[in-house]
PDB file of C-alpha atoms in Angstrom:
ATOM      1  CA  MET A1209      33.619  23.905  -4.407  1.00 51.00           C
ATOM      2  CA  LYS A1210      34.773  22.577  -1.437  1.00 53.00           C
ATOM      3  CA  PHE A1211      32.336  22.673   1.534  1.00 52.00           C
ATOM      4  CA  ASP A1212      33.510  23.921   5.116  1.00 53.00           C
ATOM      5  CA  ARG A1213      31.494  23.191   8.325  1.00 48.00           C
ATOM      6  CA  VAL A1214      30.146  26.369   8.000  1.00 45.00           C
ATOM      7  CA  ASP A1215      28.580  24.970   4.709  1.00 77.00           C
ATOM      8  CA  SER A1216      28.045  21.933   5.809  1.00 79.00           C
ATOM      9  CA  ALA A1217      25.884  22.855   8.958  1.00 82.00           C
ATOM     10  CA  ARG A1218      24.166  25.284   6.598  1.00 85.00           C
ATOM     11  CA  LEU A1219      23.220  22.161   4.130  1.00 84.00           C
ATOM     12  CA  GLN A1220      22.240  19.951   6.721  1.00 84.00           C
ATOM     13  CA  ARG A1221      19.687  22.513   7.993  1.00 88.00           C
ATOM     14  CA  GLN A1222      18.124  23.329   4.861  1.00 89.00           C
ATOM     15  CA  ILE A1223      17.804  19.480   4.183  1.00 88.00           C
ATOM     16  CA  ALA A1224      16.154  19.132   7.115  1.00 85.00           C
ATOM     17  CA  ASP A1225      13.794  21.799   6.837  1.00 88.00           C
ATOM     18  CA  LEU A1226      12.725  20.624   3.333  1.00 86.00           C
ATOM     19  CA  MET A1227      12.613  16.938   4.750  1.00 85.00           C
ATOM     20  CA  GLU A1228       9.951  18.588   7.243  1.00 86.00           C
ATOM     21  CA  ARG A1229       7.538  19.833   4.469  1.00 86.00           C
ATOM     22  CA  VAL A1230       7.741  16.313   2.685  1.00 82.00           C
ATOM     23  CA  GLN A1231       6.537  15.490   5.544  1.00 80.00           C
ATOM     24  CA  ARG A1232       3.939  17.673   5.981  1.00 81.00           C
ATOM     25  CA  HIS A1233       2.511  17.722   2.344  1.00 77.00           C
ATOM     26  CA  ALA A1234       3.243  13.785   2.645  1.00 70.00           C
ATOM     27  CA  GLU A1235      -0.276  14.054   5.212  1.00 74.00           C
ATOM     28  CA  THR A1236      -1.969  15.550   2.285  1.00 73.00           C
ATOM     29  CA  ASP A1237      -0.689  15.365  -0.988  1.00 76.00           C
ATOM     30  CA  VAL A1238       1.630  12.380  -1.631  1.00 76.00           C
ATOM     31  CA  SER A1239       2.375  14.093  -5.129  1.00 79.00           C
ATOM     32  CA  LEU A1240       3.432  17.614  -3.936  1.00 82.00           C
ATOM     33  CA  ALA A1241       5.648  15.593  -1.385  1.00 84.00           C
ATOM     34  CA  LEU A1242       7.164  13.741  -4.202  1.00 85.00           C
ATOM     35  CA  ASP A1243       7.911  16.768  -6.188  1.00 89.00           C
ATOM     36  CA  ASP A1244       9.487  18.641  -3.369  1.00 90.00           C
ATOM     37  CA  LEU A1245      11.700  15.544  -2.912  1.00 91.00           C
ATOM     38  CA  ALA A1246      12.656  16.137  -6.603  1.00 92.00           C
ATOM     39  CA  VAL A1247      12.726  20.104  -6.786  1.00 93.00           C
ATOM     40  CA  GLY A1248      14.792  19.873  -3.495  1.00 94.00           C
ATOM     41  CA  ALA A1249      17.767  17.711  -4.814  1.00 96.00           C
ATOM     42  CA  ALA A1250      17.673  20.175  -8.036  1.00 95.00           C
ATOM     43  CA  GLY A1251      18.421  23.041  -5.835  1.00 94.00           C
ATOM     44  CA  LEU A1252      20.740  21.606  -3.082  1.00 94.00           C
ATOM     45  CA  ILE A1253      23.078  19.090  -4.715  1.00 96.00           C
ATOM     46  CA  PRO A1254      25.777  21.196  -7.050  1.00 95.00           C
ATOM     47  CA  GLY A1255      26.155  20.976 -10.355  1.00 96.00           C
ATOM     48  CA  ALA A1256      22.123  19.728 -10.700  1.00 97.00           C
ATOM     49  CA  GLN A1257      20.145  21.078 -13.396  1.00 97.00           C
ATOM     50  CA  TYR A1258      17.505  18.899 -13.379  1.00 95.00           C
ATOM     51  CA  ALA A1259      16.097  16.053 -10.541  1.00 96.00           C
ATOM     52  CA  ALA A1260      13.769  12.995 -10.651  1.00 95.00           C
ATOM     53  CA  VAL A1261      12.214  10.549  -8.422  1.00 92.00           C
ATOM     54  CA  THR A1262      12.385   7.078 -10.244  1.00 90.00           C
ATOM     55  CA  VAL A1263      10.423   3.671  -8.967  1.00 85.00           C
ATOM     56  CA  THR A1264       9.038   0.694 -10.480  1.00 78.00           C
ATOM     57  CA  THR A1265       5.292  -0.144 -10.261  1.00 67.00           C
ATOM     58  CA  GLU A1266       3.713  -3.147  -9.638  1.00 64.00           C
ATOM     59  CA  LYS A1267       3.606  -4.022 -12.875  1.00 65.00           C
ATOM     60  CA  ASN A1268       7.050  -3.695 -13.853  1.00 71.00           C
ATOM     61  CA  ILE A1269       6.940  -0.432 -15.498  1.00 72.00           C
ATOM     62  CA  VAL A1270      10.063   1.999 -14.803  1.00 80.00           C
ATOM     63  CA  ASP A1271       7.807   4.910 -13.768  1.00 81.00           C
ATOM     64  CA  THR A1272       8.730   8.947 -12.861  1.00 86.00           C
ATOM     65  CA  PRO A1273       6.279  10.407 -10.288  1.00 83.00           C
ATOM     66  CA  ALA A1274       8.161  13.478  -9.889  1.00 88.00           C
ATOM     67  CA  SER A1275      10.729  15.240 -12.133  1.00 91.00           C
ATOM     68  CA  THR A1276      11.407  19.170 -12.528  1.00 92.00           C
ATOM     69  CA  HIS A1277      11.690  18.536 -16.122  1.00 90.00           C
ATOM     70  CA  CYS A1278      11.252  16.106 -18.904  1.00 87.00           C
ATOM     71  CA  ASN A1279      14.349  15.141 -19.727  1.00 92.00           C
ATOM     72  CA  PRO A1280      14.981  12.383 -16.710  1.00 93.00           C
ATOM     73  CA  ALA A1281      11.602  10.973 -17.132  1.00 89.00           C
ATOM     74  CA  ILE A1282      12.619  10.694 -21.344  1.00 90.00           C
ATOM     75  CA  LEU A1283      15.919   8.663 -19.708  1.00 94.00           C
ATOM     76  CA  ASP A1284      13.554   6.407 -17.293  1.00 91.00           C
ATOM     77  CA  ASP A1285      11.398   5.652 -20.395  1.00 88.00           C
ATOM     78  CA  ILE A1286      14.216   4.858 -22.429  1.00 92.00           C
ATOM     79  CA  GLN A1287      15.153   2.055 -19.677  1.00 91.00           C
ATOM     80  CA  HIS A1288      11.875   0.650 -19.797  1.00 86.00           C
ATOM     81  CA  SER A1289      11.738   0.209 -23.535  1.00 87.00           C
ATOM     82  CA  VAL A1290      15.217  -1.145 -23.583  1.00 94.00           C
ATOM     83  CA  HIS A1291      15.683  -2.685 -20.015  1.00 92.00           C
ATOM     84  CA  GLU A1292      19.217  -1.894 -19.622  1.00 96.00           C
ATOM     85  CA  GLY A1293      20.699   1.522 -17.595  1.00 96.00           C
ATOM     86  CA  PRO A1294      21.739   2.849 -14.470  1.00 96.00           C
ATOM     87  CA  TYR A1295      18.283   2.997 -12.676  1.00 94.00           C
ATOM     88  CA  LEU A1296      18.232  -1.062 -13.365  1.00 92.00           C
ATOM     89  CA  GLN A1297      21.036  -1.644 -12.180  1.00 94.00           C
ATOM     90  CA  LEU A1298      20.704   0.481  -9.005  1.00 93.00           C
ATOM     91  CA  VAL A1299      17.401  -2.042  -8.343  1.00 88.00           C
ATOM     92  CA  ALA A1300      19.910  -4.698  -8.637  1.00 89.00           C
ATOM     93  CA  ASP A1301      22.466  -3.533  -6.757  1.00 91.00           C
ATOM     94  CA  LYS A1302      21.105  -0.890  -4.371  1.00 89.00           C
ATOM     95  CA  GLU A1303      24.800   1.196  -4.600  1.00 93.00           C
ATOM     96  CA  PRO A1304      25.026   4.357  -5.952  1.00 96.00           C
ATOM     97  CA  ILE A1305      25.884   4.820  -9.856  1.00 97.00           C
ATOM     98  CA  ARG A1306      27.577   8.138 -11.256  1.00 98.00           C
ATOM     99  CA  ILE A1307      27.733   8.550 -15.002  1.00 98.00           C
ATOM    100  CA  ASP A1308      30.153  11.777 -15.871  1.00 98.00           C
ATOM    101  CA  ASP A1309      29.566  11.504 -19.289  1.00 98.00           C
ATOM    102  CA  LEU A1310      26.852   9.561 -21.212  1.00 98.00           C
ATOM    103  CA  ALA A1311      29.136   9.951 -24.395  1.00 98.00           C
ATOM    104  CA  GLN A1312      31.989   8.089 -23.041  1.00 98.00           C
ATOM    105  CA  GLU A1313      29.640   5.730 -20.674  1.00 98.00           C
ATOM    106  CA  THR A1314      30.279   1.920 -22.205  1.00 97.00           C
ATOM    107  CA  ARG A1315      28.007  -0.239 -19.131  1.00 97.00           C
ATOM    108  CA  TRP A1316      24.928   0.731 -21.118  1.00 98.00           C
ATOM    109  CA  PRO A1317      25.523   0.968 -24.882  1.00 97.00           C
ATOM    110  CA  THR A1318      21.646   1.343 -25.782  1.00 98.00           C
ATOM    111  CA  TYR A1319      20.486   2.760 -23.406  1.00 98.00           C
ATOM    112  CA  CYS A1320      23.637   5.664 -24.009  1.00 98.00           C
ATOM    113  CA  ARG A1321      23.085   5.827 -27.501  1.00 97.00           C
ATOM    114  CA  LEU A1322      19.174   6.285 -27.463  1.00 96.00           C
ATOM    115  CA  ALA A1323      19.686   8.863 -24.280  1.00 97.00           C
ATOM    116  CA  LEU A1324      22.257  11.117 -26.018  1.00 97.00           C
ATOM    117  CA  GLU A1325      19.820  11.398 -28.794  1.00 95.00           C
ATOM    118  CA  ARG A1326      17.094  12.109 -27.233  1.00 94.00           C
ATOM    119  CA  THR A1327      17.575  14.234 -24.684  1.00 95.00           C
ATOM    120  CA  PRO A1328      21.035  17.158 -23.951  1.00 97.00           C
ATOM    121  CA  ILE A1329      21.900  15.466 -20.593  1.00 98.00           C
ATOM    122  CA  ARG A1330      25.465  14.236 -20.133  1.00 98.00           C
ATOM    123  CA  SER A1331      26.437  13.282 -16.189  1.00 98.00           C
ATOM    124  CA  LEU A1332      24.044  12.294 -13.851  1.00 98.00           C
ATOM    125  CA  LEU A1333      24.498  10.872 -10.064  1.00 98.00           C
ATOM    126  CA  LYS A1334      21.496   7.801  -9.062  1.00 97.00           C
ATOM    127  CA  PHE A1335      20.795   7.226  -5.126  1.00 96.00           C
ATOM    128  CA  PRO A1336      18.922   4.116  -3.833  1.00 93.00           C
ATOM    129  CA  LEU A1337      15.728   5.694  -2.180  1.00 90.00           C
ATOM    130  CA  ALA A1338      14.828   2.898   0.541  1.00 77.00           C
ATOM    131  CA  GLY A1339      13.192   2.408   3.479  1.00 63.00           C
ATOM    132  CA  SER A1340      11.106  -0.251   5.621  1.00 53.00           C
ATOM    133  CA  THR A1341       8.986  -1.417   3.087  1.00 53.00           C
ATOM    134  CA  HIS A1342      11.319  -2.391   0.842  1.00 56.00           C
ATOM    135  CA  THR A1343      10.190  -0.957  -2.042  1.00 59.00           C
ATOM    136  CA  LEU A1344      13.612   0.773  -3.802  1.00 75.00           C
ATOM    137  CA  GLY A1345      12.920   4.381  -5.689  1.00 87.00           C
ATOM    138  CA  ALA A1346      15.856   6.586  -6.550  1.00 94.00           C
ATOM    139  CA  LEU A1347      16.493  10.041  -6.606  1.00 96.00           C
ATOM    140  CA  THR A1348      18.657  10.959 -10.004  1.00 97.00           C
ATOM    141  CA  VAL A1349      20.146  14.902 -10.614  1.00 98.00           C
ATOM    142  CA  CYS A1350      21.376  15.488 -14.438  1.00 98.00           C
ATOM    143  CA  ALA A1351      23.535  18.087 -15.830  1.00 98.00           C
ATOM    144  CA  ASP A1352      23.959  18.534 -19.134  1.00 98.00           C
ATOM    145  CA  ASN A1353      27.317  18.946 -19.428  1.00 98.00           C
ATOM    146  CA  PRO A1354      29.687  16.149 -19.023  1.00 98.00           C
ATOM    147  CA  HIS A1355      31.616  15.681 -15.682  1.00 98.00           C
ATOM    148  CA  ALA A1356      28.998  18.313 -13.597  1.00 98.00           C
ATOM    149  CA  PHE A1357      29.219  16.408 -10.577  1.00 97.00           C
ATOM    150  CA  ASP A1358      32.591  16.384  -8.178  1.00 96.00           C
ATOM    151  CA  GLU A1359      33.319  14.496  -5.250  1.00 94.00           C
ATOM    152  CA  ASP A1360      31.699  17.206  -2.849  1.00 93.00           C
ATOM    153  CA  ALA A1361      28.287  17.027  -5.151  1.00 95.00           C
ATOM    154  CA  PHE A1362      28.220  13.281  -4.757  1.00 96.00           C
ATOM    155  CA  ASP A1363      28.702  13.659  -1.065  1.00 94.00           C
ATOM    156  CA  VAL A1364      25.698  16.049  -1.078  1.00 94.00           C
ATOM    157  CA  GLY A1365      23.728  14.169  -3.040  1.00 95.00           C
ATOM    158  CA  HIS A1366      24.351  10.712  -1.039  1.00 94.00           C
ATOM    159  CA  ALA A1367      23.624  13.014   2.661  1.00 92.00           C
ATOM    160  CA  TYR A1368      20.317  14.196   0.618  1.00 93.00           C
ATOM    161  CA  ALA A1369      18.907  10.859  -0.382  1.00 93.00           C
ATOM    162  CA  THR A1370      19.577   9.137   3.182  1.00 90.00           C
ATOM    163  CA  HIS A1371      17.635  11.565   4.612  1.00 88.00           C
ATOM    164  CA  ALA A1372      15.233  11.589   1.654  1.00 89.00           C
ATOM    165  CA  SER A1373      15.067   7.793   2.339  1.00 86.00           C
ATOM    166  CA  LEU A1374      12.799   8.569   5.539  1.00 81.00           C
ATOM    167  CA  ALA A1375      10.578  10.628   3.574  1.00 81.00           C
ATOM    168  CA  TRP A1376      10.067   8.005   1.004  1.00 79.00           C
ATOM    169  CA  ASP A1377       9.611   5.643   3.558  1.00 74.00           C
ATOM    170  CA  ALA A1378       6.686   7.358   4.804  1.00 73.00           C
ATOM    171  CA  LEU A1379       5.428   7.777   1.307  1.00 74.00           C
ATOM    172  CA  ARG A1380       5.452   4.659   0.003  1.00 70.00           C
ATOM    173  CA  ARG A1381       2.884   3.524   3.132  1.00 68.00           C
ATOM    174  CA  LYS A1382      -0.081   5.710   1.753  1.00 65.00           C
ATOM    175  CA  GLU A1383      -2.490   4.577  -0.133  1.00 52.00           C
ATOM    176  CA  GLN A1384      -2.013   8.299  -2.078  1.00 52.00           C
ATOM    177  CA  PHE A1385       1.304   6.883  -3.671  1.00 60.00           C
ATOM    178  CA  ALA A1386      -1.050   4.507  -5.690  1.00 62.00           C
ATOM    179  CA  ILE A1387      -3.080   7.475  -6.954  1.00 59.00           C
ATOM    180  CA  ALA A1388      -0.263   9.398  -7.387  1.00 62.00           C
ATOM    181  CA  LEU A1389       1.578   6.727  -9.961  1.00 62.00           C
ATOM    182  CA  ALA A1390      -1.746   6.497 -11.760  1.00 66.00           C
ATOM    183  CA  THR A1391      -2.283  10.050 -11.900  1.00 68.00           C
ATOM    184  CA  ARG A1392       1.023  10.635 -13.441  1.00 69.00           C
ATOM    185  CA  ASP A1393       0.426   7.774 -15.969  1.00 71.00           C
ATOM    186  CA  ILE A1394      -2.447   9.037 -17.102  1.00 79.00           C
ATOM    187  CA  ILE A1395      -1.304  12.259 -17.795  1.00 81.00           C
ATOM    188  CA  GLY A1396       1.984  11.075 -19.450  1.00 79.00           C
ATOM    189  CA  GLN A1397      -0.669   8.860 -21.564  1.00 83.00           C
ATOM    190  CA  ALA A1398      -2.279  12.328 -22.500  1.00 88.00           C
ATOM    191  CA  LYS A1399       0.709  14.132 -23.495  1.00 86.00           C
ATOM    192  CA  GLY A1400       1.784  11.117 -25.827  1.00 85.00           C
ATOM    193  CA  ILE A1401      -1.683  11.576 -27.480  1.00 90.00           C
ATOM    194  CA  ILE A1402      -1.206  15.737 -28.110  1.00 91.00           C
ATOM    195  CA  MET A1403       2.812  14.896 -28.833  1.00 87.00           C
ATOM    196  CA  GLU A1404       1.637  12.350 -31.449  1.00 86.00           C
ATOM    197  CA  ARG A1405      -1.482  14.347 -33.397  1.00 88.00           C
ATOM    198  CA  TYR A1406       0.370  17.966 -33.085  1.00 87.00           C
ATOM    199  CA  ARG A1407       3.830  17.128 -33.680  1.00 86.00           C
ATOM    200  CA  CYS A1408       4.922  18.924 -30.701  1.00 84.00           C
ATOM    201  CA  SER A1409       7.810  18.510 -27.600  1.00 81.00           C
ATOM    202  CA  ALA A1410       6.624  16.897 -24.323  1.00 77.00           C
ATOM    203  CA  ASP A1411       7.175  20.298 -22.754  1.00 75.00           C
ATOM    204  CA  HIS A1412       4.850  22.169 -25.392  1.00 84.00           C
ATOM    205  CA  ALA A1413       2.498  19.043 -25.136  1.00 85.00           C
ATOM    206  CA  PHE A1414       2.759  19.609 -21.069  1.00 82.00           C
ATOM    207  CA  GLY A1415       2.005  23.362 -21.263  1.00 83.00           C
ATOM    208  CA  LEU A1416      -1.567  22.444 -23.370  1.00 89.00           C
ATOM    209  CA  LEU A1417      -2.430  20.536 -20.834  1.00 87.00           C
ATOM    210  CA  LYS A1418      -2.074  23.058 -18.035  1.00 83.00           C
ATOM    211  CA  LYS A1419      -3.746  25.581 -19.925  1.00 87.00           C
ATOM    212  CA  LEU A1420      -6.652  23.300 -21.179  1.00 88.00           C
ATOM    213  CA  SER A1421      -6.692  22.735 -17.268  1.00 83.00           C
ATOM    214  CA  GLN A1422      -6.616  26.450 -16.452  1.00 82.00           C
ATOM    215  CA  GLU A1423      -9.236  27.887 -18.973  1.00 88.00           C
ATOM    216  CA  SER A1424     -11.687  25.131 -17.776  1.00 86.00           C
ATOM    217  CA  ASN A1425     -10.987  25.353 -14.015  1.00 83.00           C
ATOM    218  CA  ARG A1426     -10.608  21.195 -13.797  1.00 81.00           C
ATOM    219  CA  PRO A1427      -7.677  19.277 -12.125  1.00 74.00           C
ATOM    220  CA  LEU A1428      -5.398  18.400 -14.553  1.00 77.00           C
ATOM    221  CA  ARG A1429      -5.439  14.828 -14.007  1.00 76.00           C
ATOM    222  CA  ASP A1430      -9.260  15.300 -15.023  1.00 80.00           C
ATOM    223  CA  VAL A1431      -8.349  16.891 -18.058  1.00 86.00           C
ATOM    224  CA  ALA A1432      -6.074  14.490 -19.441  1.00 86.00           C
ATOM    225  CA  ARG A1433      -8.228  11.465 -18.657  1.00 84.00           C
ATOM    226  CA  GLN A1434     -10.701  13.020 -20.669  1.00 89.00           C
ATOM    227  CA  LEU A1435      -8.346  13.202 -23.437  1.00 89.00           C
ATOM    228  CA  VAL A1436      -7.525   9.788 -22.635  1.00 86.00           C
ATOM    229  CA  ASP A1437     -10.899   8.426 -22.956  1.00 86.00           C
ATOM    230  CA  VAL A1438     -11.759  10.577 -25.454  1.00 84.00           C
ATOM    231  CA  ASP A1439      -8.505   8.851 -27.856  1.00 76.00           C
ATOM    232  CA  ALA A1440      -9.473   5.392 -26.556  1.00 60.00           C
ATOM    233  CA  PRO A1441     -12.103   4.857 -29.333  1.00 46.00           C
ATOM    234  CA  VAL A1442     -10.112   6.293 -31.867  1.00 41.00           C
ATOM    235  CA  ALA A1443      -7.267   3.944 -31.705  1.00 43.00           C
ATOM    236  CA  GLU A1444      -9.851   1.333 -31.004  1.00 43.00           C
ATOM    237  CA  ALA A1445     -11.049   1.730 -34.173  1.00 39.00           C
ATOM    238  CA  GLY A1446      -7.906   2.497 -35.969  1.00 44.00           C
ATOM    239  CA  ASP A1447      -6.630  -0.919 -35.153  1.00 44.00           C
ATOM    240  CA  ALA A1448      -9.758  -2.600 -35.825  1.00 40.00           C
ATOM    241  CA  GLY A1449      -9.499  -1.313 -39.381  1.00 44.00           C
ATOM    242  CA  VAL A1450     -12.383   0.700 -39.456  1.00 34.00           C
TER     243      VAL A1450
END
């Protein structure tokens, strides 16, 4: 796919409009602003099926505060578990990373093997999100097909990430950013509890959480926290042999 001057101008306007929306949402809801970044990347970067924003928390945990699908978050979980992968490489080098086919990739063998076992993803692009706060994040776009991203897709992704870095800088300065990460963490814990208890997928677990939230007319984070709090004494009793 080749972009002409008209396509390029239209794309620049779309990115600029999206970043304005991100900035507006950042004033009241950091979590929503992060979601905007991920959804925008999946919609604007050619070949992308999924997109996510990744960050390393203060506790050195690889976290995914925004993702359009559970699959990119699974990739981040794998990296945190095996201590290798493209995000960790990006943090070290601060350069974009391209994987045309996970089945042929040799740089991170354990990560690639587990990624292929646990997700249908075959190709991805990963770009650094950097700002004056010096806290590095990453924007990732993925696809189930190998060789999903051509040079135009890389160029669009790079342009998108450059604009997104300005929004990222503003988001990182918000006190709500830490709250957003904590909220994602508690929702992730609740999903894990449901998946283990009912032997279901991450998508199904999240669907159950959303249904509980809607039926009880309570925020999703509150429903998740209650589930985690109720489960904690049971887990502690099991660990104690009760």
